[in-house]
JSON list of C-alpha atoms in Angstrom, two decimals:
[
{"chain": "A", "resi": 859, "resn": "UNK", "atom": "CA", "xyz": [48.92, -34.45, 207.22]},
{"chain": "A", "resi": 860, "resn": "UNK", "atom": "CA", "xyz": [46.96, -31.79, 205.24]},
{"chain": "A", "resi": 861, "resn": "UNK", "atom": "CA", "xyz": [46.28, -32.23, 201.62]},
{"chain": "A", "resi": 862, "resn": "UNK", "atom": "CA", "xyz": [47.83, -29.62, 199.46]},
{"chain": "A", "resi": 863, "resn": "UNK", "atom": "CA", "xyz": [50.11, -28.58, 202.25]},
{"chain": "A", "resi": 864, "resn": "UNK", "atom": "CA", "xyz": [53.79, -29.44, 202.13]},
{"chain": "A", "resi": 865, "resn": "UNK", "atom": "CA", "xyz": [54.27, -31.69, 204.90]},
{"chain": "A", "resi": 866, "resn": "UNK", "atom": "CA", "xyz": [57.98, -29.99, 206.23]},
{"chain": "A", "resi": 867, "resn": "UNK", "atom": "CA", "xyz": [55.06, -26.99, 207.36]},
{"chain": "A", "resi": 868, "resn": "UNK", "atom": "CA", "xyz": [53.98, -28.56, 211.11]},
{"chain": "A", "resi": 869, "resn": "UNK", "atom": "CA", "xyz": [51.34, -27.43, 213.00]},
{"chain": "A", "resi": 870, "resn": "UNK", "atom": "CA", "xyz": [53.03, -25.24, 215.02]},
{"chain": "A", "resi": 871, "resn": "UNK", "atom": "CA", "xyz": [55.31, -23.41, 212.02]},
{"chain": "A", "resi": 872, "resn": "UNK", "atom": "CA", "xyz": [51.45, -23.15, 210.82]},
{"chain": "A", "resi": 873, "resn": "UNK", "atom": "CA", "xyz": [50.07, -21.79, 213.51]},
{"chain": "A", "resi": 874, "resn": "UNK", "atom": "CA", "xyz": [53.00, -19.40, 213.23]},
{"chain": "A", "resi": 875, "resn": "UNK", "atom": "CA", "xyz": [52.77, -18.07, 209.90]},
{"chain": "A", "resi": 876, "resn": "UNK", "atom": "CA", "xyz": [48.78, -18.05, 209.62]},
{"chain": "A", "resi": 877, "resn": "UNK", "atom": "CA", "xyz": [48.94, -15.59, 212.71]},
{"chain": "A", "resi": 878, "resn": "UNK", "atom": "CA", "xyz": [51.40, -13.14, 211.23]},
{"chain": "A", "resi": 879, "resn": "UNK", "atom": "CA", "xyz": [49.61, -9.69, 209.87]},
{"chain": "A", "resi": 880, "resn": "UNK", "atom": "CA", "xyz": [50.75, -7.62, 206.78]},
{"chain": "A", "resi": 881, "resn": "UNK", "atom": "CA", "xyz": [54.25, -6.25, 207.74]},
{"chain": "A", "resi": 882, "resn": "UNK", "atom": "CA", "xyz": [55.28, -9.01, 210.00]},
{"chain": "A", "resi": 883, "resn": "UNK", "atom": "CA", "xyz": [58.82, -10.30, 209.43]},
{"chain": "A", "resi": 884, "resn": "UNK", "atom": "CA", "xyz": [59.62, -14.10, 210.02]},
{"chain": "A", "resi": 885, "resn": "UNK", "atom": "CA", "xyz": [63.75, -15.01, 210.29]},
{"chain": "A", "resi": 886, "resn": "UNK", "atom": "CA", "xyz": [64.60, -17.74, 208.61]},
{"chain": "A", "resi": 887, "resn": "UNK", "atom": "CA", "xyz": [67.78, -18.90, 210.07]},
{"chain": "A", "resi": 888, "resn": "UNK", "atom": "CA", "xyz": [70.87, -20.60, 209.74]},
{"chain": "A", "resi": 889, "resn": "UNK", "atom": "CA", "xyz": [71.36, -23.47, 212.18]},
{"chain": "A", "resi": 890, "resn": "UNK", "atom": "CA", "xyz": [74.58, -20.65, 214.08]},
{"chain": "A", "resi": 891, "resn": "UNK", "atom": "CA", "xyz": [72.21, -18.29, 214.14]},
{"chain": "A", "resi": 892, "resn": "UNK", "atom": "CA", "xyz": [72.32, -16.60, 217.38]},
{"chain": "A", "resi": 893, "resn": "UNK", "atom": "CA", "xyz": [68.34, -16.81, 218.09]},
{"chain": "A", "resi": 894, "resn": "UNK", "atom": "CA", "xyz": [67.54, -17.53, 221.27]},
{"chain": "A", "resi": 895, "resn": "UNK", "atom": "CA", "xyz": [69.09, -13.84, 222.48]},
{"chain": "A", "resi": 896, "resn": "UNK", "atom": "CA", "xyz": [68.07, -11.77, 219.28]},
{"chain": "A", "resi": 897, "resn": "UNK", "atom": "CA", "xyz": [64.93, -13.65, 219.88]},
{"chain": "A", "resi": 898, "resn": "UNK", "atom": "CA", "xyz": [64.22, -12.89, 222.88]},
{"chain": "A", "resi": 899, "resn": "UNK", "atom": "CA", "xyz": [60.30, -12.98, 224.13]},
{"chain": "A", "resi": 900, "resn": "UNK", "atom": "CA", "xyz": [59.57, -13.86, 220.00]},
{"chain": "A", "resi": 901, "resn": "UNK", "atom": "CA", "xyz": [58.09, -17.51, 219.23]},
{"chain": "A", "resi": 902, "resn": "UNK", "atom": "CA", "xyz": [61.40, -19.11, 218.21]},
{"chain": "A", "resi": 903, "resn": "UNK", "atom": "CA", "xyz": [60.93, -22.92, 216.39]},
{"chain": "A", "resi": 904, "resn": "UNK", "atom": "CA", "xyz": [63.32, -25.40, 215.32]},
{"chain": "A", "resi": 905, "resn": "UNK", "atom": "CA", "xyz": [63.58, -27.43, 211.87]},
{"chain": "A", "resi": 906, "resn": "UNK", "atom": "CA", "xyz": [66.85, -29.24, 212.61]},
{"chain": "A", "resi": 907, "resn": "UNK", "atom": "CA", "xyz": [68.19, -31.04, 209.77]},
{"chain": "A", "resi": 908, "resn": "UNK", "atom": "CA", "xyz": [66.58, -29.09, 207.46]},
{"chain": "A", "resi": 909, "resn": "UNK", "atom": "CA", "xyz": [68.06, -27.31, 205.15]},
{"chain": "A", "resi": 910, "resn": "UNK", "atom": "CA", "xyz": [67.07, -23.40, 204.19]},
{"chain": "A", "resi": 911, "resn": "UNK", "atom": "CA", "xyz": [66.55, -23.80, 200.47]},
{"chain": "A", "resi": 912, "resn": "UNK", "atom": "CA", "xyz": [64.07, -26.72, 201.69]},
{"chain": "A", "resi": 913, "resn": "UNK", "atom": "CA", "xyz": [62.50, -24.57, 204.59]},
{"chain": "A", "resi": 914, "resn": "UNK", "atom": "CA", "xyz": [62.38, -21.49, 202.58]},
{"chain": "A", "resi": 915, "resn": "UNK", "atom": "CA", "xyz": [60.32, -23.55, 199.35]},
{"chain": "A", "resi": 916, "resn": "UNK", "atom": "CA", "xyz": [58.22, -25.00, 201.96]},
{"chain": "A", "resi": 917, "resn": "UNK", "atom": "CA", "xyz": [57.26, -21.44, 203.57]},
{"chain": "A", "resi": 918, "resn": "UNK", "atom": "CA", "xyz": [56.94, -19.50, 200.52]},
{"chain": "A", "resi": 919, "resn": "UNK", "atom": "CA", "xyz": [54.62, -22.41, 199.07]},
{"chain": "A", "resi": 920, "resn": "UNK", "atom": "CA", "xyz": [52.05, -20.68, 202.17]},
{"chain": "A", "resi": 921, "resn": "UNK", "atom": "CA", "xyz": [53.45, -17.53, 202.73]},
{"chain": "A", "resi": 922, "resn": "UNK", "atom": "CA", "xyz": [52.24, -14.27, 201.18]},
{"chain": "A", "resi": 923, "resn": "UNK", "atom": "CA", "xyz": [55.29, -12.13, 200.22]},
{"chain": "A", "resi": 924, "resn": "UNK", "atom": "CA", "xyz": [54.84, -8.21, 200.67]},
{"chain": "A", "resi": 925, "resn": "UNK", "atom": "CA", "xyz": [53.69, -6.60, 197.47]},
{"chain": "A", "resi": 926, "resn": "UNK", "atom": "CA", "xyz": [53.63, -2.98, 198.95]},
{"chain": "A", "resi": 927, "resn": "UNK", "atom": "CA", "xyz": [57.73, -2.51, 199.67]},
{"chain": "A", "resi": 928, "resn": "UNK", "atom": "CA", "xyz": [60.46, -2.71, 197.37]},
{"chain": "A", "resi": 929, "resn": "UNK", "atom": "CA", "xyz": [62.56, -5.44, 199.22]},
{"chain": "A", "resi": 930, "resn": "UNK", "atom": "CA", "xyz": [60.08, -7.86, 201.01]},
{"chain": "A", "resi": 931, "resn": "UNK", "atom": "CA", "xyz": [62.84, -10.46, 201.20]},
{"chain": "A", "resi": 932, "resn": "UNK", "atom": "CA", "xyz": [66.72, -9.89, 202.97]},
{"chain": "A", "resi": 933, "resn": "UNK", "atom": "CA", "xyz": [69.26, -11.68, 203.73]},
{"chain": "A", "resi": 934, "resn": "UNK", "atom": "CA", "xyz": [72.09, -11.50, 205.77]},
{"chain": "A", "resi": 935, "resn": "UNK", "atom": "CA", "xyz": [75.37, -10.18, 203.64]},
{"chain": "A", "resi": 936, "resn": "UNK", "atom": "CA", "xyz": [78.21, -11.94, 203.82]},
{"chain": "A", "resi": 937, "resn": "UNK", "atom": "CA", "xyz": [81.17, -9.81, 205.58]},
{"chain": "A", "resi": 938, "resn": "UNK", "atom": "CA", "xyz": [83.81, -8.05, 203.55]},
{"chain": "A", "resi": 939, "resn": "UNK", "atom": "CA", "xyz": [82.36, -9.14, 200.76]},
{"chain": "A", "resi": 940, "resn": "UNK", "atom": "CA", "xyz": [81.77, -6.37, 197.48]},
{"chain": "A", "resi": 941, "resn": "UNK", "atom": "CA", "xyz": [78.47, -4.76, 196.71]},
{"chain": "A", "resi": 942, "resn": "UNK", "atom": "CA", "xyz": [76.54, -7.47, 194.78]},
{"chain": "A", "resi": 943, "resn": "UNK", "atom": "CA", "xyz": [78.11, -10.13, 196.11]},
{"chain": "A", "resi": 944, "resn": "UNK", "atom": "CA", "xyz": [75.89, -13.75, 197.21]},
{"chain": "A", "resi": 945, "resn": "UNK", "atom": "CA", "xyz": [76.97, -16.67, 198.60]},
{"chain": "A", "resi": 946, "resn": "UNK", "atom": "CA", "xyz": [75.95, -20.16, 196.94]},
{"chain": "A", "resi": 947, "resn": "UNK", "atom": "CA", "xyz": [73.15, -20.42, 199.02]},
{"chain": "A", "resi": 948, "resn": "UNK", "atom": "CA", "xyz": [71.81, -17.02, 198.77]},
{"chain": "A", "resi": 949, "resn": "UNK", "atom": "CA", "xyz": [72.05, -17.23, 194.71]},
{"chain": "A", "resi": 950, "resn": "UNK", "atom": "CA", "xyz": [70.09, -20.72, 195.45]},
{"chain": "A", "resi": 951, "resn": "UNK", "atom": "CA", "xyz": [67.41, -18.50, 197.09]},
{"chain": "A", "resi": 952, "resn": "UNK", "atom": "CA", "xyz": [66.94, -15.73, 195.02]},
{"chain": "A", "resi": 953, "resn": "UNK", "atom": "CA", "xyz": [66.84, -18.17, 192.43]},
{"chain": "A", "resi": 954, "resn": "UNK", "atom": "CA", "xyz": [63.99, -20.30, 194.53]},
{"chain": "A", "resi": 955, "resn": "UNK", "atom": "CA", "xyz": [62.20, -16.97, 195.05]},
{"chain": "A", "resi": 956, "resn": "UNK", "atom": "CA", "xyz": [62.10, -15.98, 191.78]},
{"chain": "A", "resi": 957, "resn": "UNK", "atom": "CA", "xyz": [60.47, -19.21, 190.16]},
{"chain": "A", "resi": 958, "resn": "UNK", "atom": "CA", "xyz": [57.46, -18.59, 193.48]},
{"chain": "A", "resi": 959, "resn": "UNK", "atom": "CA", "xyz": [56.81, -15.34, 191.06]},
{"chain": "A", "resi": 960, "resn": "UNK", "atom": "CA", "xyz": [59.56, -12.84, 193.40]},
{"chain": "A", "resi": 961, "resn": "UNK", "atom": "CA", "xyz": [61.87, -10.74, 191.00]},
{"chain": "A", "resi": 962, "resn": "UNK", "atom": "CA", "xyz": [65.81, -10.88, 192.21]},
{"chain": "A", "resi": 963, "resn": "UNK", "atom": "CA", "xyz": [65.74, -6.89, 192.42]},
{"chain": "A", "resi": 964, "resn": "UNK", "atom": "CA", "xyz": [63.53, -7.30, 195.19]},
{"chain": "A", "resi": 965, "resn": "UNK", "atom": "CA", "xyz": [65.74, -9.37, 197.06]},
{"chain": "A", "resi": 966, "resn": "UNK", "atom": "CA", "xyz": [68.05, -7.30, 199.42]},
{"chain": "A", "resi": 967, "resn": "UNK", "atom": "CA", "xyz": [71.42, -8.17, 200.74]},
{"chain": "A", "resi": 968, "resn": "UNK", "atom": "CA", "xyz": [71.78, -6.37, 204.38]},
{"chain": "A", "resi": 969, "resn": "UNK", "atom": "CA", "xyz": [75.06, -6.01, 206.28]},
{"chain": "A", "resi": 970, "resn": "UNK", "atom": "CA", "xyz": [74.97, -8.34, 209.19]},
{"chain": "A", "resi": 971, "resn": "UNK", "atom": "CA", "xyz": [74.14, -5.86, 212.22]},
{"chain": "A", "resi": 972, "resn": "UNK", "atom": "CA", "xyz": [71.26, -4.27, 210.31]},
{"chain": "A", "resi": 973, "resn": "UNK", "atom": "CA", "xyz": [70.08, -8.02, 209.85]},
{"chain": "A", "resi": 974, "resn": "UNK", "atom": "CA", "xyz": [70.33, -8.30, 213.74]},
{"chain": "A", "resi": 975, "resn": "UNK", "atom": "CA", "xyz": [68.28, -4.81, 214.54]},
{"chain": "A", "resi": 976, "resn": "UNK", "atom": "CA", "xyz": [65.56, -6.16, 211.85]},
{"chain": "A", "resi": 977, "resn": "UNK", "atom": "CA", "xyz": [66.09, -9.72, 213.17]},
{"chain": "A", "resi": 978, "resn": "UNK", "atom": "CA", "xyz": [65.16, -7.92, 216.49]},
{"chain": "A", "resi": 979, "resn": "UNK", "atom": "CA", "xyz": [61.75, -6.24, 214.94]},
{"chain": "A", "resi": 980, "resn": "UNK", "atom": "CA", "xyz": [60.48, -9.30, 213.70]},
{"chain": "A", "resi": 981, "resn": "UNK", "atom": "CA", "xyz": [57.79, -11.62, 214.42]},
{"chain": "A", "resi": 982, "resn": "UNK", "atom": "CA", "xyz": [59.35, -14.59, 214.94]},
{"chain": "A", "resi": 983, "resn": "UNK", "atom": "CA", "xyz": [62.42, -16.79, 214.18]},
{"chain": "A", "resi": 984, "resn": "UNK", "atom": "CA", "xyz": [62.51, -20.12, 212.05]},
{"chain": "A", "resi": 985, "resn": "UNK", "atom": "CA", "xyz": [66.05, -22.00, 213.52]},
{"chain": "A", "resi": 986, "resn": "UNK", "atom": "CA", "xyz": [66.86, -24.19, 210.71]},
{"chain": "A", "resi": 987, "resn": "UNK", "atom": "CA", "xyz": [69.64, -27.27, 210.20]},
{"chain": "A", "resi": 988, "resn": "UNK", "atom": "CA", "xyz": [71.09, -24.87, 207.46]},
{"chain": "A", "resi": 989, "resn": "UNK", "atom": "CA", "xyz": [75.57, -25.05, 208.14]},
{"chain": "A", "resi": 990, "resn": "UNK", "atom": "CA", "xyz": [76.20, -22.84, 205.54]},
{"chain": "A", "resi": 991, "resn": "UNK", "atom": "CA", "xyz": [77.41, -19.63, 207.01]},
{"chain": "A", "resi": 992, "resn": "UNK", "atom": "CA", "xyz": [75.28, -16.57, 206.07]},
{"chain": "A", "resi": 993, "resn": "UNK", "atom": "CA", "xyz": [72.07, -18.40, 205.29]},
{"chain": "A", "resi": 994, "resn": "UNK", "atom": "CA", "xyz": [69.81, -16.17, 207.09]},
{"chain": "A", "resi": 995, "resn": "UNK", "atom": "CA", "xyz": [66.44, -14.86, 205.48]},
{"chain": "A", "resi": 996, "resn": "UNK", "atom": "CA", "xyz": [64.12, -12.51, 206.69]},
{"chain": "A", "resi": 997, "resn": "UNK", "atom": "CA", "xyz": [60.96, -12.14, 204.68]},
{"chain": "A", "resi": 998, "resn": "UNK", "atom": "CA", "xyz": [57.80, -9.78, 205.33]},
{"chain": "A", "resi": 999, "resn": "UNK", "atom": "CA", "xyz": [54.22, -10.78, 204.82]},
{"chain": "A", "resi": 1000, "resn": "UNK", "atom": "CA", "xyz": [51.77, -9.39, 202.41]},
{"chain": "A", "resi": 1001, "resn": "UNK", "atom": "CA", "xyz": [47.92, -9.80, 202.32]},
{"chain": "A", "resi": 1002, "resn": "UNK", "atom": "CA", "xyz": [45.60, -11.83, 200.74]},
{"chain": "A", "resi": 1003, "resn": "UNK", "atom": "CA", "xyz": [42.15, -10.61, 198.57]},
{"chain": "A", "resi": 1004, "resn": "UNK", "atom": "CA", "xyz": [40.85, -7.80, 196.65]},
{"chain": "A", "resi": 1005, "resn": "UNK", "atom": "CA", "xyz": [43.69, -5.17, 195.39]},
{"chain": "A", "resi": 1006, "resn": "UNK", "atom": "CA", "xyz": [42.61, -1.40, 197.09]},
{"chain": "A", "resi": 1007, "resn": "UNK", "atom": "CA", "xyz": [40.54, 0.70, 194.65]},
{"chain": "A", "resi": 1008, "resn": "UNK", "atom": "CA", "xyz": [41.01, 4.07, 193.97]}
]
């Protein structure tokens, strides 16, 4: 145990996150997700039991959110579904997100086989215990320090 450091966050989901750079994408996943083959050759861990609006608090509690792109959070969009449209869970999150300082305009909902070719791009996948179907995030890392100067 670490002080300070939310205790769901093990050493290796750590590990994981501290050696992301800027730009790197981590999945946060629904427990149907279909990781292991999306995720091929990617670090792939496993929170069972846990839920995503848990995993997701406990990430972004760590987690440096892009500042440099308009959308540094997705999620997956929910099939024939209207423009606009979020599940319970995904209102949950942008809700989360926007309390950790992330406006919901900044959120993006992405039709699911986009999700899977940026799923495919990304770092590394986060399998959680999540059952609700759709409750797949991806989120991109920012920096840390000193803002550039002209």
């Amino acid at each position: 145990m670490l002080k300070g450091i939310d205790p769901l966050l093990s050493p290796e989901l750590l590990k994981l996150l501290a050696e992301m750079g800027h730009d790197d994408a981590v999945v946060l996943a629904d427990a149907n997700f279909t990781a292991m083959s999306l995720g091929a050759g990617k670090p792939v861990l496993r929170l069972p039991g846990v839920g995503m609006l848990r995993t997701l608090e406990a990430v972004v509690s760590v987690f440096p959110l892009a500042e440099d792109v308009t959308h540094p959070v997705a999620y997956m969009q929910v099939s024939d579904t209207p423009e606009g449209y979020r599940s319970a869970l995904q209102r949950e999150a942008v809700a989360l997100l926007a309390s950790a300082g992330l406006p919901p305009e900044r959120v993006q909902a992405v039709e699911r086989y986009e999700f899977y070719d940026r799923v495919k791009k990304a770092y590394a996948i986060v399998v959680t215990g999540e059952l609700e179907p759709w409750g797949n995030f991806l989120l991109r890392k920012g920096v840390l320090g000193q803002p550039l100067r002209p």
